[in-house]
mmCIF file of C-alpha atoms in Angstrom:
data_model
loop_
_atom_site.group_PDB
_atom_site.id
_atom_site.type_symbol
_atom_site.label_atom_id
_atom_site.label_comp_id
_atom_site.label_asym_id
_atom_site.label_seq_id
_atom_site.Cartn_x
_atom_site.Cartn_y
_atom_site.Cartn_z
ATOM 1 C CA UNK A 28 -20.579 29.077 23.439
ATOM 2 C CA UNK A 29 -20.592 25.427 25.294
ATOM 3 C CA UNK A 30 -21.396 24.982 28.736
ATOM 4 C CA UNK A 31 -20.724 22.087 31.538
ATOM 5 C CA UNK A 32 -23.321 21.506 34.143
ATOM 6 C CA UNK A 33 -22.338 19.160 37.248
ATOM 7 C CA UNK A 34 -24.823 17.621 39.834
ATOM 8 C CA UNK A 35 -23.083 15.880 42.507
ATOM 9 C CA UNK A 36 -25.391 13.896 44.916
ATOM 10 C CA UNK A 37 -23.402 12.598 48.774
ATOM 11 C CA UNK A 38 -22.766 8.931 48.746
ATOM 12 C CA UNK A 39 -24.351 8.606 44.572
ATOM 13 C CA UNK A 40 -21.677 9.824 42.604
ATOM 14 C CA UNK A 41 -21.836 12.914 39.809
ATOM 15 C CA UNK A 42 -23.261 13.217 36.531
ATOM 16 C CA UNK A 43 -21.672 15.902 34.378
ATOM 17 C CA UNK A 44 -23.843 17.143 30.966
ATOM 18 C CA UNK A 45 -21.697 18.785 28.017
ATOM 19 C CA UNK A 46 -23.788 20.827 25.697
ATOM 20 C CA UNK A 47 -22.174 21.761 22.490
ATOM 21 C CA UNK A 48 -23.249 24.278 19.899
ATOM 22 C CA UNK A 49 -23.968 23.842 16.751
ATOM 23 C CA UNK A 50 -21.782 23.776 14.481
ATOM 24 C CA UNK A 51 -22.334 26.843 12.200
ATOM 25 C CA UNK A 52 -19.159 26.661 10.123
ATOM 26 C CA UNK A 53 -20.880 24.467 8.134
ATOM 27 C CA UNK A 54 -23.201 26.511 6.985
ATOM 28 C CA UNK A 55 -22.620 27.534 2.655
ATOM 29 C CA UNK A 56 -20.396 24.494 2.670
ATOM 30 C CA UNK A 57 -20.598 23.160 -0.803
ATOM 31 C CA UNK A 58 -21.499 19.349 -1.009
ATOM 32 C CA UNK A 59 -19.279 16.631 -1.707
ATOM 33 C CA UNK A 60 -20.195 16.225 -5.320
ATOM 34 C CA UNK A 61 -19.351 19.822 -5.393
ATOM 35 C CA UNK A 62 -16.392 19.848 -3.985
ATOM 36 C CA UNK A 63 -15.224 16.902 -7.043
ATOM 37 C CA UNK A 64 -16.274 19.306 -9.155
ATOM 38 C CA UNK A 65 -14.828 22.128 -7.237
ATOM 39 C CA UNK A 66 -11.046 20.818 -7.484
ATOM 40 C CA UNK A 67 -11.738 19.450 -11.617
ATOM 41 C CA UNK A 68 -12.475 22.401 -12.176
ATOM 42 C CA UNK A 69 -9.022 23.695 -10.993
ATOM 43 C CA UNK A 70 -7.183 20.821 -12.179
ATOM 44 C CA UNK A 71 -8.774 21.370 -15.926
ATOM 45 C CA UNK A 72 -7.631 25.483 -15.800
ATOM 46 C CA UNK A 73 -4.468 24.231 -14.597
ATOM 47 C CA UNK A 74 -4.159 22.114 -18.162
ATOM 48 C CA UNK A 75 -5.016 25.232 -19.621
ATOM 49 C CA UNK A 76 -2.680 27.539 -18.392
ATOM 50 C CA UNK A 77 -0.023 24.849 -20.094
ATOM 51 C CA UNK A 78 2.736 25.327 -20.793
ATOM 52 C CA UNK A 79 4.042 28.561 -19.599
ATOM 53 C CA UNK A 80 2.478 28.889 -16.008
ATOM 54 C CA UNK A 81 1.754 25.092 -14.309
ATOM 55 C CA UNK A 82 3.218 22.597 -16.727
ATOM 56 C CA UNK A 83 6.967 23.860 -17.165
ATOM 57 C CA UNK A 84 9.740 21.434 -16.405
ATOM 58 C CA UNK A 85 12.645 21.943 -14.697
ATOM 59 C CA UNK A 86 15.236 19.430 -16.367
ATOM 60 C CA UNK A 87 16.659 18.600 -12.998
ATOM 61 C CA UNK A 88 13.313 17.634 -11.453
ATOM 62 C CA UNK A 89 11.657 13.727 -12.361
ATOM 63 C CA UNK A 90 8.588 14.377 -13.659
ATOM 64 C CA UNK A 91 5.822 12.078 -12.887
ATOM 65 C CA UNK A 92 2.790 11.555 -14.984
ATOM 66 C CA UNK A 93 -0.935 10.768 -12.571
ATOM 67 C CA UNK A 94 -3.410 9.616 -14.865
ATOM 68 C CA UNK A 95 -6.806 9.048 -12.958
ATOM 69 C CA UNK A 96 -10.194 10.179 -13.483
ATOM 70 C CA UNK A 97 -10.197 11.174 -9.602
ATOM 71 C CA UNK A 98 -9.397 14.696 -8.956
ATOM 72 C CA UNK A 99 -9.204 13.946 -4.915
ATOM 73 C CA UNK A 100 -6.825 11.151 -5.699
ATOM 74 C CA UNK A 101 -4.964 13.478 -8.058
ATOM 75 C CA UNK A 102 -4.487 16.497 -5.806
ATOM 76 C CA UNK A 103 -3.562 14.096 -2.567
ATOM 77 C CA UNK A 104 -0.770 12.412 -4.994
ATOM 78 C CA UNK A 105 0.262 16.157 -6.671
ATOM 79 C CA UNK A 106 0.480 16.956 -2.493
ATOM 80 C CA UNK A 107 2.966 13.604 -1.450
ATOM 81 C CA UNK A 108 4.952 14.007 -4.532
ATOM 82 C CA UNK A 109 5.855 18.317 -5.187
ATOM 83 C CA UNK A 110 6.817 18.013 -1.454
ATOM 84 C CA UNK A 111 9.460 15.880 -2.766
ATOM 85 C CA UNK A 112 10.285 17.977 -5.337
ATOM 86 C CA UNK A 113 9.397 16.262 -8.331
ATOM 87 C CA UNK A 114 7.534 18.117 -11.111
ATOM 88 C CA UNK A 115 3.769 16.694 -11.694
ATOM 89 C CA UNK A 116 1.340 16.319 -14.628
ATOM 90 C CA UNK A 117 -2.305 15.010 -14.803
ATOM 91 C CA UNK A 118 -4.947 13.838 -17.189
ATOM 92 C CA UNK A 119 -8.417 12.855 -16.083
ATOM 93 C CA UNK A 120 -9.025 10.938 -18.740
ATOM 94 C CA UNK A 121 -7.263 7.955 -20.871
ATOM 95 C CA UNK A 122 -7.222 9.338 -23.444
ATOM 96 C CA UNK A 123 -5.490 12.724 -22.506
ATOM 97 C CA UNK A 124 -3.315 10.517 -20.616
ATOM 98 C CA UNK A 125 -1.887 9.025 -23.600
ATOM 99 C CA UNK A 126 -1.634 12.428 -25.479
ATOM 100 C CA UNK A 127 0.795 13.431 -22.015
ATOM 101 C CA UNK A 128 2.469 10.702 -22.557
ATOM 102 C CA UNK A 129 3.496 10.957 -26.274
ATOM 103 C CA UNK A 130 3.777 14.483 -26.058
ATOM 104 C CA UNK A 131 6.374 14.907 -23.434
ATOM 105 C CA UNK A 132 7.591 11.114 -22.009
ATOM 106 C CA UNK A 133 7.271 11.354 -18.241
ATOM 107 C CA UNK A 134 9.935 9.638 -16.161
ATOM 108 C CA UNK A 135 7.225 7.488 -14.656
ATOM 109 C CA UNK A 136 3.441 7.651 -14.823
ATOM 110 C CA UNK A 137 1.088 6.517 -12.178
ATOM 111 C CA UNK A 138 -2.140 4.899 -13.552
ATOM 112 C CA UNK A 139 -5.743 4.053 -13.107
ATOM 113 C CA UNK A 140 -6.796 1.502 -14.674
ATOM 114 C CA UNK A 141 -10.441 1.283 -14.276
ATOM 115 C CA UNK A 142 -11.076 5.081 -16.466
ATOM 116 C CA UNK A 143 -14.601 5.264 -18.311
ATOM 117 C CA UNK A 144 -13.480 5.109 -21.809
ATOM 118 C CA UNK A 145 -9.358 4.130 -22.113
ATOM 119 C CA UNK A 146 -8.915 2.656 -19.831
ATOM 120 C CA UNK A 147 -5.460 1.388 -18.291
ATOM 121 C CA UNK A 148 -4.755 -1.528 -19.651
ATOM 122 C CA UNK A 149 -5.657 0.462 -23.495
ATOM 123 C CA UNK A 150 -3.356 2.367 -22.454
ATOM 124 C CA UNK A 151 -0.487 0.102 -21.512
ATOM 125 C CA UNK A 152 -0.761 -1.582 -24.786
ATOM 126 C CA UNK A 153 -0.669 1.517 -27.127
ATOM 127 C CA UNK A 154 2.420 2.889 -24.765
ATOM 128 C CA UNK A 155 3.795 -0.675 -25.580
ATOM 129 C CA UNK A 156 3.415 -0.494 -28.583
ATOM 130 C CA UNK A 157 5.849 2.609 -29.120
ATOM 131 C CA UNK A 158 10.093 1.551 -28.785
ATOM 132 C CA UNK A 159 10.782 4.696 -26.733
ATOM 133 C CA UNK A 160 7.586 5.110 -24.447
ATOM 134 C CA UNK A 161 7.878 1.150 -23.144
ATOM 135 C CA UNK A 162 10.140 1.089 -20.980
ATOM 136 C CA UNK A 163 9.094 4.090 -18.839
ATOM 137 C CA UNK A 164 8.017 2.530 -15.177
ATOM 138 C CA UNK A 165 4.473 2.601 -14.521
ATOM 139 C CA UNK A 166 2.875 2.583 -10.715
ATOM 140 C CA UNK A 167 -0.818 0.764 -10.434
ATOM 141 C CA UNK A 168 -3.542 2.733 -8.735
ATOM 142 C CA UNK A 169 -6.145 0.681 -7.530
ATOM 143 C CA UNK A 170 -9.471 0.794 -5.405
ATOM 144 C CA UNK A 171 -10.023 -2.411 -5.131
ATOM 145 C CA UNK A 172 -7.963 -6.148 -5.577
ATOM 146 C CA UNK A 173 -6.892 -7.225 -9.326
ATOM 147 C CA UNK A 174 -8.051 -10.277 -10.940
ATOM 148 C CA UNK A 175 -5.628 -12.797 -11.674
ATOM 149 C CA UNK A 176 -6.351 -12.537 -14.868
ATOM 150 C CA UNK A 177 -5.365 -8.699 -14.867
ATOM 151 C CA UNK A 178 -2.367 -9.011 -12.798
ATOM 152 C CA UNK A 179 -1.843 -11.284 -15.803
ATOM 153 C CA UNK A 180 -2.493 -8.912 -18.154
ATOM 154 C CA UNK A 181 0.267 -6.375 -16.545
ATOM 155 C CA UNK A 182 3.301 -5.147 -18.765
ATOM 156 C CA UNK A 183 7.028 -5.231 -17.153
ATOM 157 C CA UNK A 184 7.164 -2.005 -17.476
ATOM 158 C CA UNK A 185 4.891 -2.168 -14.027
ATOM 159 C CA UNK A 186 6.723 -1.410 -11.119
ATOM 160 C CA UNK A 187 4.191 -1.606 -8.699
ATOM 161 C CA UNK A 188 0.538 -1.058 -7.251
ATOM 162 C CA UNK A 189 -0.813 1.152 -5.183
ATOM 163 C CA UNK A 190 -4.424 0.880 -3.009
ATOM 164 C CA UNK A 191 -7.155 4.365 -3.175
ATOM 165 C CA UNK A 192 -7.624 5.300 0.326
ATOM 166 C CA UNK A 193 -4.560 3.373 1.716
ATOM 167 C CA UNK A 194 -2.226 5.555 0.325
ATOM 168 C CA UNK A 195 0.765 5.477 1.909
ATOM 169 C CA UNK A 196 3.500 8.187 2.027
ATOM 170 C CA UNK A 197 6.780 6.478 2.723
ATOM 171 C CA UNK A 198 5.431 3.396 1.087
ATOM 172 C CA UNK A 199 4.575 4.749 -2.240
ATOM 173 C CA UNK A 200 8.111 7.488 -1.750
ATOM 174 C CA UNK A 201 10.079 4.167 -1.419
ATOM 175 C CA UNK A 202 8.323 2.449 -4.308
ATOM 176 C CA UNK A 203 8.643 5.565 -6.189
ATOM 177 C CA UNK A 204 12.259 5.464 -5.936
ATOM 178 C CA UNK A 205 12.828 2.362 -6.767
ATOM 179 C CA UNK A 206 11.228 2.554 -10.102
ATOM 180 C CA UNK A 207 13.266 5.053 -11.188
ATOM 181 C CA UNK A 208 16.665 3.113 -9.501
ATOM 182 C CA UNK A 209 16.140 -0.281 -8.247
ATOM 183 C CA UNK A 210 18.327 -0.587 -5.245
ATOM 184 C CA UNK A 211 21.479 -3.733 -5.266
ATOM 185 C CA UNK A 212 19.886 -6.474 -4.193
ATOM 186 C CA UNK A 213 15.920 -5.072 -4.347
ATOM 187 C CA UNK A 214 13.412 -7.503 -5.956
ATOM 188 C CA UNK A 215 12.841 -5.964 -9.441
ATOM 189 C CA UNK A 216 8.875 -6.318 -11.117
ATOM 190 C CA UNK A 217 10.469 -8.568 -13.474
ATOM 191 C CA UNK A 218 11.367 -11.072 -10.762
ATOM 192 C CA UNK A 219 8.315 -10.065 -8.922
ATOM 193 C CA UNK A 220 6.062 -10.487 -11.328
ATOM 194 C CA UNK A 221 7.984 -14.094 -12.887
ATOM 195 C CA UNK A 222 7.654 -15.223 -9.283
ATOM 196 C CA UNK A 223 3.598 -14.660 -9.122
ATOM 197 C CA UNK A 224 3.007 -16.135 -12.707
ATOM 198 C CA UNK A 225 5.129 -19.361 -11.062
ATOM 199 C CA UNK A 226 3.290 -19.991 -8.387
ATOM 200 C CA UNK A 227 -0.241 -19.041 -10.339
ATOM 201 C CA UNK A 228 0.201 -21.962 -11.760
ATOM 202 C CA UNK A 229 -0.815 -23.556 -9.056
ATOM 203 C CA UNK A 230 -4.258 -23.612 -7.644
ATOM 204 C CA UNK A 231 -3.124 -20.281 -5.133
ATOM 205 C CA UNK A 232 -0.784 -17.442 -5.192
ATOM 206 C CA UNK A 233 1.151 -17.567 -1.514
ATOM 207 C CA UNK A 234 -0.874 -16.401 1.383
ATOM 208 C CA UNK A 235 0.612 -14.454 4.096
ATOM 209 C CA UNK A 236 -0.233 -13.755 7.652
ATOM 210 C CA UNK A 237 0.066 -10.211 9.042
ATOM 211 C CA UNK A 238 -0.447 -10.027 12.291
ATOM 212 C CA UNK A 239 -0.086 -6.158 14.149
ATOM 213 C CA UNK A 240 -2.008 -4.549 16.332
ATOM 214 C CA UNK A 241 -0.279 -0.866 15.245
ATOM 215 C CA UNK A 242 -2.223 0.192 12.782
ATOM 216 C CA UNK A 243 0.440 2.190 11.049
ATOM 217 C CA UNK A 244 2.986 -0.879 10.956
ATOM 218 C CA UNK A 245 0.182 -3.276 9.475
ATOM 219 C CA UNK A 246 -0.236 -0.741 6.808
ATOM 220 C CA UNK A 247 3.409 -0.496 6.334
ATOM 221 C CA UNK A 248 3.653 -4.466 5.963
ATOM 222 C CA UNK A 249 1.000 -5.041 3.677
ATOM 223 C CA UNK A 250 2.163 -2.643 1.567
ATOM 224 C CA UNK A 251 5.505 -3.351 0.667
ATOM 225 C CA UNK A 252 4.406 -6.754 0.498
ATOM 226 C CA UNK A 253 1.352 -6.235 -1.738
ATOM 227 C CA UNK A 254 3.414 -5.214 -5.436
ATOM 228 C CA UNK A 255 4.609 -9.017 -5.045
ATOM 229 C CA UNK A 256 1.337 -10.407 -5.566
ATOM 230 C CA UNK A 257 0.834 -12.179 -2.413
ATOM 231 C CA UNK A 258 -2.808 -13.002 -1.223
ATOM 232 C CA UNK A 259 -2.763 -10.572 1.901
ATOM 233 C CA UNK A 260 -4.845 -12.006 5.488
ATOM 234 C CA UNK A 261 -4.853 -9.690 8.689
ATOM 235 C CA UNK A 262 -5.295 -9.954 12.511
ATOM 236 C CA UNK A 263 -4.721 -7.466 15.474
ATOM 237 C CA UNK A 264 -4.690 -9.288 18.561
ATOM 238 C CA UNK A 265 -3.105 -12.976 19.075
ATOM 239 C CA UNK A 266 -6.251 -15.106 19.691
ATOM 240 C CA UNK A 267 -7.387 -13.480 16.106
ATOM 241 C CA UNK A 268 -4.348 -15.055 14.617
ATOM 242 C CA UNK A 269 -5.307 -18.326 15.839
ATOM 243 C CA UNK A 270 -8.578 -18.234 15.037
ATOM 244 C CA UNK A 271 -6.875 -17.156 10.750
ATOM 245 C CA UNK A 272 -4.279 -19.454 11.170
ATOM 246 C CA UNK A 273 -7.128 -22.767 10.826
ATOM 247 C CA UNK A 274 -9.369 -20.291 9.073
ATOM 248 C CA UNK A 275 -7.102 -19.285 6.170
ATOM 249 C CA UNK A 276 -4.431 -21.686 6.339
ATOM 250 C CA UNK A 277 -1.381 -19.112 5.280
ATOM 251 C CA UNK A 278 1.712 -20.455 4.215
ATOM 252 C CA UNK A 279 3.623 -17.718 5.959
ATOM 253 C CA UNK A 280 2.634 -15.467 8.990
ATOM 254 C CA UNK A 281 4.740 -11.994 10.455
ATOM 255 C CA UNK A 282 3.688 -12.054 13.879
ATOM 256 C CA UNK A 283 3.961 -8.970 16.173
ATOM 257 C CA UNK A 284 5.171 -10.385 19.958
ATOM 258 C CA UNK A 285 3.812 -7.728 21.407
ATOM 259 C CA UNK A 286 0.063 -8.150 21.216
ATOM 260 C CA UNK A 287 -3.533 -7.349 22.914
ATOM 261 C CA UNK A 288 -5.641 -10.497 24.386
ATOM 262 C CA UNK A 289 -2.758 -12.835 24.237
ATOM 263 C CA UNK A 290 1.048 -12.500 23.028
ATOM 264 C CA UNK A 291 2.938 -13.073 19.797
ATOM 265 C CA UNK A 292 4.584 -15.812 22.076
ATOM 266 C CA UNK A 293 1.372 -17.169 23.504
ATOM 267 C CA UNK A 294 -0.099 -17.336 20.085
ATOM 268 C CA UNK A 295 2.396 -19.532 18.468
ATOM 269 C CA UNK A 296 2.641 -21.358 21.268
ATOM 270 C CA UNK A 297 -0.936 -22.181 20.223
ATOM 271 C CA UNK A 298 -0.907 -22.591 16.402
ATOM 272 C CA UNK A 299 2.039 -25.075 16.849
ATOM 273 C CA UNK A 300 -0.230 -27.103 19.456
ATOM 274 C CA UNK A 301 -3.214 -26.842 16.650
ATOM 275 C CA UNK A 302 -1.195 -27.495 13.086
ATOM 276 C CA UNK A 303 2.040 -28.343 13.606
ATOM 277 C CA UNK A 304 5.330 -27.091 12.232
ATOM 278 C CA UNK A 305 4.830 -26.742 8.769
ATOM 279 C CA UNK A 306 3.865 -23.075 8.724
ATOM 280 C CA UNK A 307 6.757 -20.148 9.109
ATOM 281 C CA UNK A 308 6.153 -17.942 11.529
ATOM 282 C CA UNK A 309 8.533 -15.090 11.331
ATOM 283 C CA UNK A 310 8.091 -12.590 14.799
ATOM 284 C CA UNK A 311 8.480 -9.258 14.645
ATOM 285 C CA UNK A 312 9.962 -7.635 17.345
ATOM 286 C CA UNK A 313 11.304 -3.985 18.409
ATOM 287 C CA UNK A 314 13.755 -5.471 21.439
ATOM 288 C CA UNK A 315 15.641 -7.696 19.602
ATOM 289 C CA UNK A 316 17.895 -7.832 22.937
ATOM 290 C CA UNK A 317 20.933 -10.790 23.470
ATOM 291 C CA UNK A 318 19.038 -13.821 24.149
ATOM 292 C CA UNK A 319 15.595 -12.722 22.619
ATOM 293 C CA UNK A 320 16.703 -15.261 19.364
ATOM 294 C CA UNK A 321 16.868 -18.035 21.524
ATOM 295 C CA UNK A 322 13.599 -16.992 23.450
ATOM 296 C CA UNK A 323 11.651 -16.820 19.740
ATOM 297 C CA UNK A 324 12.954 -20.283 18.613
ATOM 298 C CA UNK A 325 12.648 -21.330 21.823
ATOM 299 C CA UNK A 326 8.594 -20.978 21.712
ATOM 300 C CA UNK A 327 7.626 -21.411 18.342
ATOM 301 C CA UNK A 328 8.953 -18.663 15.857
ATOM 302 C CA UNK A 329 11.305 -19.648 12.962
ATOM 303 C CA UNK A 330 12.990 -16.433 12.817
ATOM 304 C CA UNK A 331 12.323 -12.844 13.117
ATOM 305 C CA UNK A 332 12.877 -9.566 12.229
ATOM 306 C CA UNK A 333 13.686 -6.416 14.317
ATOM 307 C CA UNK A 334 11.698 -2.801 14.198
ATOM 308 C CA UNK A 335 11.760 -0.771 12.053
ATOM 309 C CA UNK A 336 11.855 -3.229 9.165
ATOM 310 C CA UNK A 337 13.168 -2.198 6.037
ATOM 311 C CA UNK A 338 11.375 -3.257 3.332
ATOM 312 C CA UNK A 339 14.300 -5.182 0.999
ATOM 313 C CA UNK A 340 14.841 -7.026 4.228
ATOM 314 C CA UNK A 341 11.033 -8.214 4.977
ATOM 315 C CA UNK A 342 11.182 -8.942 1.217
ATOM 316 C CA UNK A 343 14.031 -11.154 1.107
ATOM 317 C CA UNK A 344 13.510 -13.149 5.067
ATOM 318 C CA UNK A 345 9.982 -14.005 3.292
ATOM 319 C CA UNK A 346 11.086 -14.998 0.094
ATOM 320 C CA UNK A 347 13.584 -16.880 1.757
ATOM 321 C CA UNK A 348 11.035 -18.628 3.589
ATOM 322 C CA UNK A 349 8.633 -19.329 0.833
ATOM 323 C CA UNK A 350 11.270 -21.154 -0.979
ATOM 324 C CA UNK A 351 12.227 -23.338 1.296
ATOM 325 C CA UNK A 352 8.560 -23.862 1.697
ATOM 326 C CA UNK A 353 7.682 -24.103 -1.992
ATOM 327 C CA UNK A 354 10.972 -26.471 -2.848
ATOM 328 C CA UNK A 355 9.734 -29.356 -0.771
#
């Protein structure tokens, strides 16, 4: 059992000592390698049971195929998607994944690009040769960033990109829903890809600085913008934002107004003093009350968005300001 001791001395204070017992639960636990292998074997056993038990498809459900050689990623995605009622298939390598696509034609594919053997690029190329399969929507799963040359190789069937280790449930599900049936006014992959390719003819893609101290909000904002191929930078306090603007020279800034160290208002004032008004700064506020708009504009902000921010509203606002800047 654990133990807490205290020793007090008048006029000097108290010393608390905490003794924590050794966690014996770890005894006999498998290593990470053994754990991953166990998950892999479990997934493979599911495949062996096809089609009676595991791979049966209810016609009312959308069927999603996950192709990734990392069993932990497959399991993470499977848990998220099954909770939403999707029917899940999976493959642990590109060859098996290609066979699954040809035999079952899923409604959507979650695809790792970097796999041994047949990688995601080769798989997309093969699928693109088949008229009946080439329009199946694909969401890319990637560890790290894609090179510009890699992005340009992606076909129009690719509807978005998610990053391993940063899979945010809400953003993923929104991306999947838009892949099945894009909302009116939402940005299609073709539009986003066309904008990116046009933009890539310049020296570099648009650079956006996202300033937000709440981790969930920061992840949400970056994940909404990431599929549109912007170069994203982040800051978590007002002073860091000022420093990042001077260093990275972004094309646009999304700035929370309530920040530690210095507020978004003060950070914006300092940015205007340092670099002028050439960079659009959009305020993010949880309290958009009467008079706040005038306060924000007078503080140097160009525009504002009220939290919670809807993905389509965010994208539209960012594109409006980038278009103004890009057309100049």
